[in-house]
Amino acid sequence: MVTENLEEVEEKIQAACNRSGRKREEVTLIAVSKTKPVSMIKEAYGAGIRVFGENKVQELNEKYDQLPSDIQWQMIGHLQRNKVKYIIDKAELIHSVDSLRLLETIDREAAKKQLKAKVLLEVNMAREDTKFGLMPEEVMKFIDKVPEYPHVLLEGLMTIAPNTEDPETNRQFFCALRKLSVDIADKNIDNIHMGVLSMGMTNDYEVAIEEGATMVRVGTGIFGKRNYALDKNTR
């Protein structure tokens, strides 16, 4: 099932790239493997996937030890400050930075490991009460503080658009995030690079690609429906 689903997702990514005049290699597919067993991840790995996204620190750690070392693990869920130390040297990229306190913790834990942590700033473009992330108008003030944390590299922006049946309704949010990224890049701050736009999930990743996404996070489209009972047990 996973292999067949990946073929379909790949076709849709390529089609979206074609429509927007982009090269396929400009878009990284993140297989969102939260709540999914190692066996399914191995099937995706066998089909060529090397980038996987997890929501929970405990689950990322457990899978990290059981799967090949060339997998690039990405922390895409909300990250609590007291858990940063457990994934600071395991997550290739942390997508969900949404406060200076979290950024400070990441910087401190990265310094202990003598590494530079790659992160994305999460922006709540749709201003949903149920979502984490900075409001768009808060971003520039936040950006000015980033140089104070030398063990962090801000690689770009991330957003989680509303869950909608019509992906076209999310185009406005993806477009606005891209424009925000351009404005930040224009500031030319040393440890800030706006090369990554993480936006688009199973229901709207094609639209996100058309609007400039460099990373799309696809879970259900690859692995099928989530196991919500397991999800509750891995918080």
PDB file of C-alpha atoms in Angstrom:
ATOM      1  CA  MET A   1       0.000   0.000   0.000  1.00  0.00           C
ATOM      2  CA  VAL A   2       2.721   2.475   0.975  1.00  0.00           C
ATOM      3  CA  THR A   3       4.658   1.992  -2.254  1.00  0.00           C
ATOM      4  CA  GLU A   4       1.549   2.487  -4.402  1.00  0.00           C
ATOM      5  CA  ASN A   5       0.543   5.577  -2.424  1.00  0.00           C
ATOM      6  CA  LEU A   6       4.024   7.035  -2.836  1.00  0.00           C
ATOM      7  CA  GLU A   7       3.828   6.594  -6.588  1.00  0.00           C
ATOM      8  CA  GLU A   8       0.574   8.567  -6.640  1.00  0.00           C
ATOM      9  CA  VAL A   9       1.988  11.311  -4.406  1.00  0.00           C
ATOM     10  CA  GLU A  10       5.082  11.526  -6.576  1.00  0.00           C
ATOM     11  CA  GLU A  11       2.961  11.946  -9.706  1.00  0.00           C
ATOM     12  CA  LYS A  12       1.015  14.781  -8.058  1.00  0.00           C
ATOM     13  CA  ILE A  13       4.196  16.529  -6.896  1.00  0.00           C
ATOM     14  CA  GLN A  14       5.656  16.321 -10.388  1.00  0.00           C
ATOM     15  CA  ALA A  15       2.439  17.642 -11.916  1.00  0.00           C
ATOM     16  CA  ALA A  16       2.356  20.587  -9.500  1.00  0.00           C
ATOM     17  CA  CYS A  17       5.993  21.355 -10.319  1.00  0.00           C
ATOM     18  CA  ASN A  18       5.188  21.236 -14.025  1.00  0.00           C
ATOM     19  CA  ARG A  19       2.247  23.598 -13.621  1.00  0.00           C
ATOM     20  CA  SER A  20       4.361  26.126 -11.723  1.00  0.00           C
ATOM     21  CA  GLY A  21       7.487  25.842 -13.865  1.00  0.00           C
ATOM     22  CA  ARG A  22       9.580  24.348 -11.067  1.00  0.00           C
ATOM     23  CA  LYS A  23      12.080  21.512 -10.983  1.00  0.00           C
ATOM     24  CA  ARG A  24      11.107  18.391  -9.039  1.00  0.00           C
ATOM     25  CA  GLU A  25      14.318  18.548  -6.984  1.00  0.00           C
ATOM     26  CA  GLU A  26      13.217  21.886  -5.533  1.00  0.00           C
ATOM     27  CA  VAL A  27      10.600  20.099  -3.415  1.00  0.00           C
ATOM     28  CA  THR A  28      11.414  17.712  -0.549  1.00  0.00           C
ATOM     29  CA  LEU A  29       8.757  15.176   0.340  1.00  0.00           C
ATOM     30  CA  ILE A  30       8.554  14.602   4.086  1.00  0.00           C
ATOM     31  CA  ALA A  31       6.809  11.340   4.902  1.00  0.00           C
ATOM     32  CA  VAL A  32       4.909  12.064   8.106  1.00  0.00           C
ATOM     33  CA  SER A  33       5.303   8.812   9.996  1.00  0.00           C
ATOM     34  CA  LYS A  34       3.751   9.775  13.349  1.00  0.00           C
ATOM     35  CA  THR A  35       1.877   6.839  14.942  1.00  0.00           C
ATOM     36  CA  LYS A  36       3.015   4.556  12.123  1.00  0.00           C
ATOM     37  CA  PRO A  37       4.907   1.323  12.853  1.00  0.00           C
ATOM     38  CA  VAL A  38       8.522   0.762  11.897  1.00  0.00           C
ATOM     39  CA  SER A  39       7.426  -1.796   9.300  1.00  0.00           C
ATOM     40  CA  MET A  40       5.567   0.859   7.294  1.00  0.00           C
ATOM     41  CA  ILE A  41       8.487   3.269   7.546  1.00  0.00           C
ATOM     42  CA  LYS A  42      10.772   0.532   6.246  1.00  0.00           C
ATOM     43  CA  GLU A  43       8.477   0.088   3.252  1.00  0.00           C
ATOM     44  CA  ALA A  44       8.673   3.816   2.483  1.00  0.00           C
ATOM     45  CA  TYR A  45      12.436   3.681   2.984  1.00  0.00           C
ATOM     46  CA  GLY A  46      12.624   0.795   0.535  1.00  0.00           C
ATOM     47  CA  ALA A  47      10.762   2.954  -1.979  1.00  0.00           C
ATOM     48  CA  GLY A  48      13.438   5.619  -1.692  1.00  0.00           C
ATOM     49  CA  ILE A  49      12.111   7.964   1.007  1.00  0.00           C
ATOM     50  CA  ARG A  50      14.808   9.308   3.340  1.00  0.00           C
ATOM     51  CA  VAL A  51      13.069  12.222   5.058  1.00  0.00           C
ATOM     52  CA  PHE A  52      10.534  11.426   7.769  1.00  0.00           C
ATOM     53  CA  GLY A  53       8.575  13.719  10.064  1.00  0.00           C
ATOM     54  CA  GLU A  54       7.507  12.997  13.624  1.00  0.00           C
ATOM     55  CA  ASN A  55       5.251  14.932  16.004  1.00  0.00           C
ATOM     56  CA  LYS A  56       6.345  13.469  19.334  1.00  0.00           C
ATOM     57  CA  VAL A  57       9.823  13.444  20.841  1.00  0.00           C
ATOM     58  CA  GLN A  58       9.417   9.998  22.395  1.00  0.00           C
ATOM     59  CA  GLU A  59       8.297   8.458  19.122  1.00  0.00           C
ATOM     60  CA  LEU A  60      11.124  10.061  17.152  1.00  0.00           C
ATOM     61  CA  ASN A  61      13.670   8.712  19.626  1.00  0.00           C
ATOM     62  CA  GLU A  62      12.268   5.192  19.551  1.00  0.00           C
ATOM     63  CA  LYS A  63      12.265   5.046  15.750  1.00  0.00           C
ATOM     64  CA  TYR A  64      15.671   6.710  15.484  1.00  0.00           C
ATOM     65  CA  ASP A  65      17.265   3.722  17.195  1.00  0.00           C
ATOM     66  CA  GLN A  66      15.452   1.122  15.089  1.00  0.00           C
ATOM     67  CA  LEU A  67      15.913   2.477  11.578  1.00  0.00           C
ATOM     68  CA  PRO A  68      18.804   3.196   9.176  1.00  0.00           C
ATOM     69  CA  SER A  69      21.202   5.981  10.088  1.00  0.00           C
ATOM     70  CA  ASP A  70      20.856   7.792   6.756  1.00  0.00           C
ATOM     71  CA  ILE A  71      17.258   8.791   7.525  1.00  0.00           C
ATOM     72  CA  GLN A  72      16.794  12.532   8.040  1.00  0.00           C
ATOM     73  CA  TRP A  73      14.389  12.890  10.943  1.00  0.00           C
ATOM     74  CA  GLN A  74      12.398  16.104  11.193  1.00  0.00           C
ATOM     75  CA  MET A  75      10.537  17.340  14.266  1.00  0.00           C
ATOM     76  CA  ILE A  76       7.330  18.778  12.866  1.00  0.00           C
ATOM     77  CA  GLY A  77       5.107  18.842  15.959  1.00  0.00           C
ATOM     78  CA  HIS A  78       4.860  21.304  18.817  1.00  0.00           C
ATOM     79  CA  LEU A  79       8.050  21.035  20.865  1.00  0.00           C
ATOM     80  CA  GLN A  80       8.118  21.473  24.636  1.00  0.00           C
ATOM     81  CA  ARG A  81      11.240  23.134  25.999  1.00  0.00           C
ATOM     82  CA  ASN A  82      11.940  20.359  28.513  1.00  0.00           C
ATOM     83  CA  LYS A  83      12.169  17.817  25.673  1.00  0.00           C
ATOM     84  CA  VAL A  84      14.556  19.693  23.375  1.00  0.00           C
ATOM     85  CA  LYS A  85      17.597  17.933  24.849  1.00  0.00           C
ATOM     86  CA  TYR A  86      16.291  14.546  23.724  1.00  0.00           C
ATOM     87  CA  ILE A  87      16.198  15.375  20.008  1.00  0.00           C
ATOM     88  CA  ILE A  88      18.705  18.199  19.563  1.00  0.00           C
ATOM     89  CA  ASP A  89      21.260  15.884  17.943  1.00  0.00           C
ATOM     90  CA  LYS A  90      18.713  13.607  16.241  1.00  0.00           C
ATOM     91  CA  ALA A  91      16.383  15.963  14.386  1.00  0.00           C
ATOM     92  CA  GLU A  92      17.868  17.269  11.149  1.00  0.00           C
ATOM     93  CA  LEU A  93      15.381  20.131  11.241  1.00  0.00           C
ATOM     94  CA  ILE A  94      12.945  21.460  13.862  1.00  0.00           C
ATOM     95  CA  HIS A  95       9.909  22.912  12.090  1.00  0.00           C
ATOM     96  CA  SER A  96       7.970  24.293  15.018  1.00  0.00           C
ATOM     97  CA  VAL A  97       9.829  27.157  16.720  1.00  0.00           C
ATOM     98  CA  ASP A  98       7.130  29.485  17.993  1.00  0.00           C
ATOM     99  CA  SER A  99       8.676  31.418  20.892  1.00  0.00           C
ATOM    100  CA  LEU A 100      11.919  33.051  21.964  1.00  0.00           C
ATOM    101  CA  ARG A 101      11.974  30.841  25.055  1.00  0.00           C
ATOM    102  CA  LEU A 102      11.988  27.739  22.865  1.00  0.00           C
ATOM    103  CA  LEU A 103      14.656  29.256  20.618  1.00  0.00           C
ATOM    104  CA  GLU A 104      16.771  30.025  23.679  1.00  0.00           C
ATOM    105  CA  THR A 105      16.460  26.428  24.886  1.00  0.00           C
ATOM    106  CA  ILE A 106      17.401  25.037  21.476  1.00  0.00           C
ATOM    107  CA  ASP A 107      20.412  27.355  21.360  1.00  0.00           C
ATOM    108  CA  ARG A 108      21.561  26.255  24.816  1.00  0.00           C
ATOM    109  CA  GLU A 109      21.167  22.531  24.126  1.00  0.00           C
ATOM    110  CA  ALA A 110      22.866  22.870  20.734  1.00  0.00           C
ATOM    111  CA  ALA A 111      25.817  24.599  22.403  1.00  0.00           C
ATOM    112  CA  LYS A 112      26.194  21.643  24.790  1.00  0.00           C
ATOM    113  CA  LYS A 113      26.470  19.299  21.790  1.00  0.00           C
ATOM    114  CA  GLN A 114      28.734  21.742  19.924  1.00  0.00           C
ATOM    115  CA  LEU A 115      26.412  21.907  16.938  1.00  0.00           C
ATOM    116  CA  LYS A 116      24.210  24.399  15.146  1.00  0.00           C
ATOM    117  CA  ALA A 117      20.539  23.488  15.227  1.00  0.00           C
ATOM    118  CA  LYS A 118      18.573  24.041  12.052  1.00  0.00           C
ATOM    119  CA  VAL A 119      15.087  25.364  12.714  1.00  0.00           C
ATOM    120  CA  LEU A 120      12.040  26.827  11.020  1.00  0.00           C
ATOM    121  CA  LEU A 121       9.807  29.521  12.441  1.00  0.00           C
ATOM    122  CA  GLU A 122       6.184  28.411  12.674  1.00  0.00           C
ATOM    123  CA  VAL A 123       3.735  31.099  11.562  1.00  0.00           C
ATOM    124  CA  ASN A 124      -0.010  30.860  12.173  1.00  0.00           C
ATOM    125  CA  MET A 125      -0.953  32.401   8.850  1.00  0.00           C
ATOM    126  CA  ALA A 126      -4.665  31.592   9.180  1.00  0.00           C
ATOM    127  CA  ARG A 127      -4.803  32.910  12.774  1.00  0.00           C
ATOM    128  CA  GLU A 128      -6.489  29.767  14.065  1.00  0.00           C
ATOM    129  CA  ASP A 129      -6.982  29.538  17.825  1.00  0.00           C
ATOM    130  CA  THR A 130      -6.293  25.793  17.720  1.00  0.00           C
ATOM    131  CA  LYS A 131      -2.873  26.164  16.078  1.00  0.00           C
ATOM    132  CA  PHE A 132       0.541  27.075  17.440  1.00  0.00           C
ATOM    133  CA  GLY A 133       2.826  29.602  15.799  1.00  0.00           C
ATOM    134  CA  LEU A 134       3.553  33.303  15.740  1.00  0.00           C
ATOM    135  CA  MET A 135       1.021  35.659  14.247  1.00  0.00           C
ATOM    136  CA  PRO A 136       2.293  37.151  10.975  1.00  0.00           C
ATOM    137  CA  GLU A 137       2.673  40.635  12.469  1.00  0.00           C
ATOM    138  CA  GLU A 138       4.892  39.247  15.256  1.00  0.00           C
ATOM    139  CA  VAL A 139       7.443  37.688  12.927  1.00  0.00           C
ATOM    140  CA  MET A 140       9.685  40.661  12.120  1.00  0.00           C
ATOM    141  CA  LYS A 141      10.157  41.570  15.787  1.00  0.00           C
ATOM    142  CA  PHE A 142      11.070  37.930  16.447  1.00  0.00           C
ATOM    143  CA  ILE A 143      13.515  37.845  13.527  1.00  0.00           C
ATOM    144  CA  ASP A 144      15.486  40.758  14.977  1.00  0.00           C
ATOM    145  CA  LYS A 145      16.231  38.635  18.069  1.00  0.00           C
ATOM    146  CA  VAL A 146      17.526  35.567  16.217  1.00  0.00           C
ATOM    147  CA  PRO A 147      21.174  36.782  15.958  1.00  0.00           C
ATOM    148  CA  GLU A 148      21.371  36.591  19.767  1.00  0.00           C
ATOM    149  CA  TYR A 149      21.351  32.778  19.464  1.00  0.00           C
ATOM    150  CA  PRO A 150      24.568  31.743  17.668  1.00  0.00           C
ATOM    151  CA  HIS A 151      23.957  28.002  17.876  1.00  0.00           C
ATOM    152  CA  VAL A 152      20.764  28.245  15.828  1.00  0.00           C
ATOM    153  CA  LEU A 153      20.342  28.523  12.069  1.00  0.00           C
ATOM    154  CA  LEU A 154      16.919  29.762  11.024  1.00  0.00           C
ATOM    155  CA  GLU A 155      16.433  28.060   7.656  1.00  0.00           C
ATOM    156  CA  GLY A 156      12.959  29.292   6.763  1.00  0.00           C
ATOM    157  CA  LEU A 157       9.283  29.293   7.664  1.00  0.00           C
ATOM    158  CA  MET A 158       6.576  26.734   8.319  1.00  0.00           C
ATOM    159  CA  THR A 159       2.808  26.969   8.493  1.00  0.00           C
ATOM    160  CA  ILE A 160      -0.081  24.582   9.039  1.00  0.00           C
ATOM    161  CA  ALA A 161      -3.002  25.715   6.911  1.00  0.00           C
ATOM    162  CA  PRO A 162      -6.641  25.024   7.857  1.00  0.00           C
ATOM    163  CA  ASN A 163      -8.022  21.553   7.278  1.00  0.00           C
ATOM    164  CA  THR A 164     -10.343  22.139   4.351  1.00  0.00           C
ATOM    165  CA  GLU A 165     -12.030  20.145   1.607  1.00  0.00           C
ATOM    166  CA  ASP A 166     -11.135  22.809  -0.950  1.00  0.00           C
ATOM    167  CA  PRO A 167      -7.336  23.265  -1.083  1.00  0.00           C
ATOM    168  CA  GLU A 168      -7.745  26.444  -3.126  1.00  0.00           C
ATOM    169  CA  THR A 169      -8.935  28.234   0.020  1.00  0.00           C
ATOM    170  CA  ASN A 170      -5.442  27.772   1.478  1.00  0.00           C
ATOM    171  CA  ARG A 171      -3.628  29.307  -1.473  1.00  0.00           C
ATOM    172  CA  GLN A 172      -3.834  32.761   0.139  1.00  0.00           C
ATOM    173  CA  PHE A 173      -1.961  31.552   3.221  1.00  0.00           C
ATOM    174  CA  PHE A 174       0.798  29.868   1.238  1.00  0.00           C
ATOM    175  CA  CYS A 175       1.219  32.944  -0.933  1.00  0.00           C
ATOM    176  CA  ALA A 176       1.402  35.206   2.118  1.00  0.00           C
ATOM    177  CA  LEU A 177       4.016  32.975   3.798  1.00  0.00           C
ATOM    178  CA  ARG A 178       6.186  33.102   0.693  1.00  0.00           C
ATOM    179  CA  LYS A 179       5.979  36.896   0.611  1.00  0.00           C
ATOM    180  CA  LEU A 180       6.887  37.042   4.300  1.00  0.00           C
ATOM    181  CA  SER A 181       9.902  34.844   3.578  1.00  0.00           C
ATOM    182  CA  VAL A 182      11.078  37.243   0.884  1.00  0.00           C
ATOM    183  CA  ASP A 183      10.751  40.215   3.260  1.00  0.00           C
ATOM    184  CA  ILE A 184      12.847  38.414   5.883  1.00  0.00           C
ATOM    185  CA  ALA A 185      15.516  37.429   3.348  1.00  0.00           C
ATOM    186  CA  ASP A 186      15.840  41.080   2.350  1.00  0.00           C
ATOM    187  CA  LYS A 187      17.092  41.883   5.864  1.00  0.00           C
ATOM    188  CA  ASN A 188      20.298  39.875   5.221  1.00  0.00           C
ATOM    189  CA  ILE A 189      20.779  38.646   8.792  1.00  0.00           C
ATOM    190  CA  ASP A 190      23.766  36.333   9.269  1.00  0.00           C
ATOM    191  CA  ASN A 191      22.184  33.229  10.824  1.00  0.00           C
ATOM    192  CA  ILE A 192      18.911  33.506   8.910  1.00  0.00           C
ATOM    193  CA  HIS A 193      18.435  31.807   5.555  1.00  0.00           C
ATOM    194  CA  MET A 194      15.031  31.721   3.910  1.00  0.00           C
ATOM    195  CA  GLY A 195      15.701  28.705   1.713  1.00  0.00           C
ATOM    196  CA  VAL A 196      12.939  26.559   3.229  1.00  0.00           C
ATOM    197  CA  LEU A 197       9.172  26.957   3.016  1.00  0.00           C
ATOM    198  CA  SER A 198       7.523  24.038   4.801  1.00  0.00           C
ATOM    199  CA  MET A 199       3.861  24.201   3.841  1.00  0.00           C
ATOM    200  CA  GLY A 200       1.242  21.885   2.460  1.00  0.00           C
ATOM    201  CA  MET A 201      -0.040  18.545   3.741  1.00  0.00           C
ATOM    202  CA  THR A 202      -1.981  15.640   2.263  1.00  0.00           C
ATOM    203  CA  ASN A 203      -5.046  17.665   1.291  1.00  0.00           C
ATOM    204  CA  ASP A 204      -3.330  20.766  -0.123  1.00  0.00           C
ATOM    205  CA  TYR A 205       0.333  20.063  -0.969  1.00  0.00           C
ATOM    206  CA  GLU A 206      -0.189  20.555  -4.694  1.00  0.00           C
ATOM    207  CA  VAL A 207      -1.400  24.118  -4.154  1.00  0.00           C
ATOM    208  CA  ALA A 208       1.463  24.702  -1.706  1.00  0.00           C
ATOM    209  CA  ILE A 209       3.999  23.603  -4.322  1.00  0.00           C
ATOM    210  CA  GLU A 210       2.446  25.952  -6.850  1.00  0.00           C
ATOM    211  CA  GLU A 211       2.966  28.766  -4.315  1.00  0.00           C
ATOM    212  CA  GLY A 212       6.604  27.948  -3.628  1.00  0.00           C
ATOM    213  CA  ALA A 213       6.760  25.199  -0.995  1.00  0.00           C
ATOM    214  CA  THR A 214      10.192  23.584  -0.745  1.00  0.00           C
ATOM    215  CA  MET A 215       8.978  20.972   1.758  1.00  0.00           C
ATOM    216  CA  VAL A 216       5.598  19.262   1.878  1.00  0.00           C
ATOM    217  CA  ARG A 217       4.483  17.123   4.809  1.00  0.00           C
ATOM    218  CA  VAL A 218       2.438  14.141   3.656  1.00  0.00           C
ATOM    219  CA  GLY A 219       1.207  11.515   6.091  1.00  0.00           C
ATOM    220  CA  THR A 220      -2.238  10.150   5.262  1.00  0.00           C
ATOM    221  CA  GLY A 221      -1.511  10.320   1.538  1.00  0.00           C
ATOM    222  CA  ILE A 222       1.389   7.879   2.057  1.00  0.00           C
ATOM    223  CA  PHE A 223       0.558   5.775   5.105  1.00  0.00           C
ATOM    224  CA  GLY A 224      -3.233   5.942   5.258  1.00  0.00           C
ATOM    225  CA  LYS A 225      -5.367   7.130   8.156  1.00  0.00           C
ATOM    226  CA  ARG A 226      -3.687   7.900  11.457  1.00  0.00           C
ATOM    227  CA  ASN A 227      -4.086   5.696  14.515  1.00  0.00           C
ATOM    228  CA  TYR A 228      -5.491   8.302  16.897  1.00  0.00           C
ATOM    229  CA  ALA A 229      -5.496   5.924  19.881  1.00  0.00           C
ATOM    230  CA  LEU A 230      -1.725   5.506  19.507  1.00  0.00           C
ATOM    231  CA  ASP A 231      -1.335   9.248  18.956  1.00  0.00           C
ATOM    232  CA  LYS A 232      -2.846   9.924  22.382  1.00  0.00           C
ATOM    233  CA  ASN A 233      -0.408   7.510  23.970  1.00  0.00           C
ATOM    234  CA  THR A 234       2.673   9.184  22.491  1.00  0.00           C
ATOM    235  CA  ARG A 235       2.195  12.713  23.751  1.00  0.00           C
TER     236      ARG A 235
END
